[in-house]
Amino acid sequence: MQIQILTVGKLKERYLVDGIAEYVKRLGPYAKISIVEVPDEKAPENMSPAEEQQVRDREGARLLAALRQDVYVVALAIDGEMWSSEQLAGSLDKLATYGRSQVAFVIGGSLGLSSELLRRADMRLSFGRMTLPHQLMRLVLVEQIYRAMRINRGEPYHK
C-alpha cells in the first residue's frame, strides 16, 4: 500500500518530528509512507470570515495540486465519520483488496480544509469532536495507520 499524508505547514517541534519518524520507520514493512507539506498562509487572529475563507482556499489549492488523480482521498475533518482503530484497519484492507492501494490522508491548516478539497475527498474521517492542533494530528494519524497495519496482519499491539 502507498499512503501519502498531505498536510499544511512545516513541522517544527522536535518531539513531533521524532515521533512521526519512529512510526514511519515502523511502517516500512507494511506500506510506503510519504509526508508532503505544503506552505501555510499567514492567519492573524483578527481575520474576517471572508479572509479566513481566502486562506482555506489558497491552502486548499496547494493541497489539491499535490494530489494525484487516481488516489483515494481521506480528508481529516471534525464533521467526518468517527471510526475505531479496527474500522480504519478494515477500510484500509478493503481499499487494498479492491485495487485502491494508493491513499492520501489530508490534514488542513489551523482554519481547516477548503470546500473544494472536501468535495474532492472520497471520505471524511474525524478523530473526535475535539479540536487537535494540526501538527499533533500528524503524529496521531501515523500511529493509527501503524496500528491498522498491525491489526490487518493479526499482529499484537497494545490496547
Short mmCIF file of C-alpha atoms in Angstrom, two decimals:
data_model
loop_
_atom_site.label_atom_id
_atom_site.label_comp_id
_atom_site.label_asym_id
_atom_site.label_seq_id
_atom_site.Cartn_x
_atom_site.Cartn_y
_atom_site.Cartn_z
CA MET A 1 0.00 0.00 0.00
CA GLN A 2 1.15 3.53 -0.74
CA ILE A 3 -0.02 6.09 1.79
CA GLN A 4 0.52 9.80 1.47
CA ILE A 5 -0.03 12.18 4.35
CA LEU A 6 -0.63 15.59 2.85
CA THR A 7 -0.56 18.48 5.27
CA VAL A 8 -0.37 22.24 5.57
CA GLY A 9 2.66 23.85 7.19
CA LYS A 10 6.08 22.75 8.26
CA LEU A 11 6.50 20.70 11.42
CA LYS A 12 8.89 22.40 13.83
CA GLU A 13 8.51 20.69 17.19
CA ARG A 14 11.31 18.14 17.64
CA TYR A 15 9.24 15.73 19.74
CA LEU A 16 6.61 15.52 16.99
CA VAL A 17 9.22 15.13 14.23
CA ASP A 18 10.88 12.31 16.20
CA GLY A 19 7.60 10.55 16.97
CA ILE A 20 6.44 10.66 13.37
CA ALA A 21 9.82 9.43 12.13
CA GLU A 22 9.61 6.48 14.52
CA TYR A 23 6.18 5.41 13.23
CA VAL A 24 7.17 5.93 9.58
CA LYS A 25 10.15 3.64 10.23
CA ARG A 26 7.91 1.03 11.88
CA LEU A 27 5.54 1.21 8.89
CA GLY A 28 8.32 0.30 6.45
CA PRO A 29 7.45 -3.43 6.23
CA TYR A 30 3.73 -2.68 5.76
CA ALA A 31 3.40 0.30 3.45
CA LYS A 32 5.25 3.04 1.65
CA ILE A 33 4.57 6.27 3.54
CA SER A 34 5.27 9.76 2.24
CA ILE A 35 4.60 13.02 4.01
CA VAL A 36 4.09 16.09 1.85
CA GLU A 37 3.96 19.52 3.43
CA VAL A 38 2.54 22.47 1.52
CA PRO A 39 3.16 26.04 2.66
CA ASP A 40 0.64 27.57 5.03
CA GLU A 41 -0.84 31.03 4.77
CA LYS A 42 -0.40 33.68 7.42
CA ALA A 43 -3.55 33.70 9.52
CA PRO A 44 -3.68 36.56 12.04
CA GLU A 45 -6.17 36.25 14.90
CA ASN A 46 -8.48 39.09 13.81
CA MET A 47 -9.37 37.93 10.29
CA SER A 48 -12.83 38.35 8.83
CA PRO A 49 -14.76 35.27 7.70
CA ALA A 50 -14.00 36.23 4.08
CA GLU A 51 -10.27 36.43 4.84
CA GLU A 52 -10.41 33.05 6.59
CA GLN A 53 -12.11 31.60 3.50
CA GLN A 54 -9.32 33.01 1.30
CA VAL A 55 -6.70 31.33 3.50
CA ARG A 56 -8.52 27.97 3.30
CA ASP A 57 -8.90 28.35 -0.47
CA ARG A 58 -5.20 29.13 -1.03
CA GLU A 59 -4.06 26.27 1.19
CA GLY A 60 -6.67 24.01 -0.42
CA ALA A 61 -5.38 24.81 -3.91
CA ARG A 62 -1.87 23.79 -2.82
CA LEU A 63 -3.17 20.56 -1.32
CA LEU A 64 -5.21 19.73 -4.42
CA ALA A 65 -2.20 20.39 -6.66
CA ALA A 66 -0.22 17.79 -4.67
CA LEU A 67 -2.87 15.07 -5.10
CA ARG A 68 -2.73 12.60 -7.96
CA GLN A 69 -5.98 11.98 -9.84
CA ASP A 70 -6.17 8.25 -9.05
CA VAL A 71 -5.57 8.47 -5.29
CA TYR A 72 -8.30 7.70 -2.74
CA VAL A 73 -8.60 10.84 -0.59
CA VAL A 74 -9.45 10.79 3.11
CA ALA A 75 -9.97 14.30 4.47
CA LEU A 76 -9.49 14.67 8.20
CA ALA A 77 -12.40 16.83 9.25
CA ILE A 78 -14.13 17.38 12.57
CA ASP A 79 -17.51 16.66 10.93
CA GLY A 80 -16.32 13.38 9.41
CA GLU A 81 -17.17 9.81 10.36
CA MET A 82 -15.74 8.62 13.66
CA TRP A 83 -14.17 5.17 13.42
CA SER A 84 -12.50 2.76 15.77
CA SER A 85 -8.96 1.60 15.01
CA GLU A 86 -10.45 -1.68 13.81
CA GLN A 87 -12.73 0.15 11.39
CA LEU A 88 -9.78 2.10 9.99
CA ALA A 89 -7.88 -1.17 9.57
CA GLY A 90 -10.83 -2.76 7.81
CA SER A 91 -11.24 0.20 5.48
CA LEU A 92 -7.55 0.19 4.50
CA ASP A 93 -7.67 -3.56 3.96
CA LYS A 94 -10.78 -3.26 1.81
CA LEU A 95 -9.24 -0.46 -0.27
CA ALA A 96 -6.12 -2.54 -0.91
CA THR A 97 -8.18 -5.62 -1.75
CA TYR A 98 -10.24 -3.76 -4.33
CA GLY A 99 -7.34 -2.06 -6.10
CA ARG A 100 -7.32 1.28 -4.28
CA SER A 101 -3.90 0.82 -2.70
CA GLN A 102 -2.95 4.49 -3.11
CA VAL A 103 -4.48 6.52 -0.31
CA ALA A 104 -3.92 10.14 0.71
CA PHE A 105 -4.87 11.42 4.15
CA VAL A 106 -5.24 15.22 4.08
CA ILE A 107 -4.77 17.41 7.15
CA GLY A 108 -5.70 21.07 6.77
CA GLY A 109 -4.14 24.09 8.41
CA SER A 110 -5.29 25.90 11.51
CA LEU A 111 -8.51 27.05 9.77
CA GLY A 112 -9.40 23.66 8.32
CA LEU A 113 -9.86 22.46 4.75
CA SER A 114 -11.30 24.29 1.76
CA SER A 115 -14.73 23.35 0.46
CA GLU A 116 -13.14 22.40 -2.87
CA LEU A 117 -10.82 19.91 -1.18
CA LEU A 118 -13.69 18.49 0.87
CA ARG A 119 -15.63 17.95 -2.38
CA ARG A 120 -12.62 16.10 -3.86
CA ALA A 121 -12.38 13.79 -0.82
CA ASP A 122 -13.72 10.27 -1.13
CA MET A 123 -14.49 10.30 2.58
CA ARG A 124 -14.19 12.46 5.68
CA LEU A 125 -12.70 11.00 8.82
CA SER A 126 -12.89 12.51 12.29
CA PHE A 127 -10.73 11.58 15.24
CA GLY A 128 -13.34 13.08 17.55
CA ARG A 129 -15.21 16.28 18.11
CA MET A 130 -12.34 17.89 19.98
CA THR A 131 -10.06 20.16 18.00
CA LEU A 132 -6.46 18.94 17.85
CA PRO A 133 -3.52 21.03 16.63
CA HIS A 134 -2.86 20.02 13.03
CA GLN A 135 0.79 19.32 13.88
CA LEU A 136 -0.20 16.85 16.62
CA MET A 137 -2.76 15.28 14.30
CA ARG A 138 0.08 14.08 12.07
CA LEU A 139 1.52 12.01 14.90
CA VAL A 140 -1.88 10.64 15.91
CA LEU A 141 -2.66 9.73 12.29
CA VAL A 142 0.61 7.93 11.57
CA GLU A 143 0.27 5.97 14.83
CA GLN A 144 -3.25 4.90 13.86
CA ILE A 145 -2.10 3.84 10.39
CA TYR A 146 0.61 1.72 12.02
CA ARG A 147 -1.95 0.23 14.42
CA ALA A 148 -4.28 -0.53 11.47
CA MET A 149 -1.50 -2.36 9.62
CA ARG A 150 -0.72 -4.46 12.69
CA ILE A 151 -4.41 -5.29 13.13
CA ASN A 152 -4.70 -6.32 9.48
CA ARG A 153 -1.78 -8.72 9.85
CA GLY A 154 -3.09 -10.17 13.09
CA GLU A 155 -0.05 -8.90 14.96
CA PRO A 156 -0.22 -7.81 18.60
CA TYR A 157 -0.28 -4.15 19.52
CA HIS A 158 -1.04 -2.62 22.88
CA LYS A 159 -4.61 -1.54 23.53
#
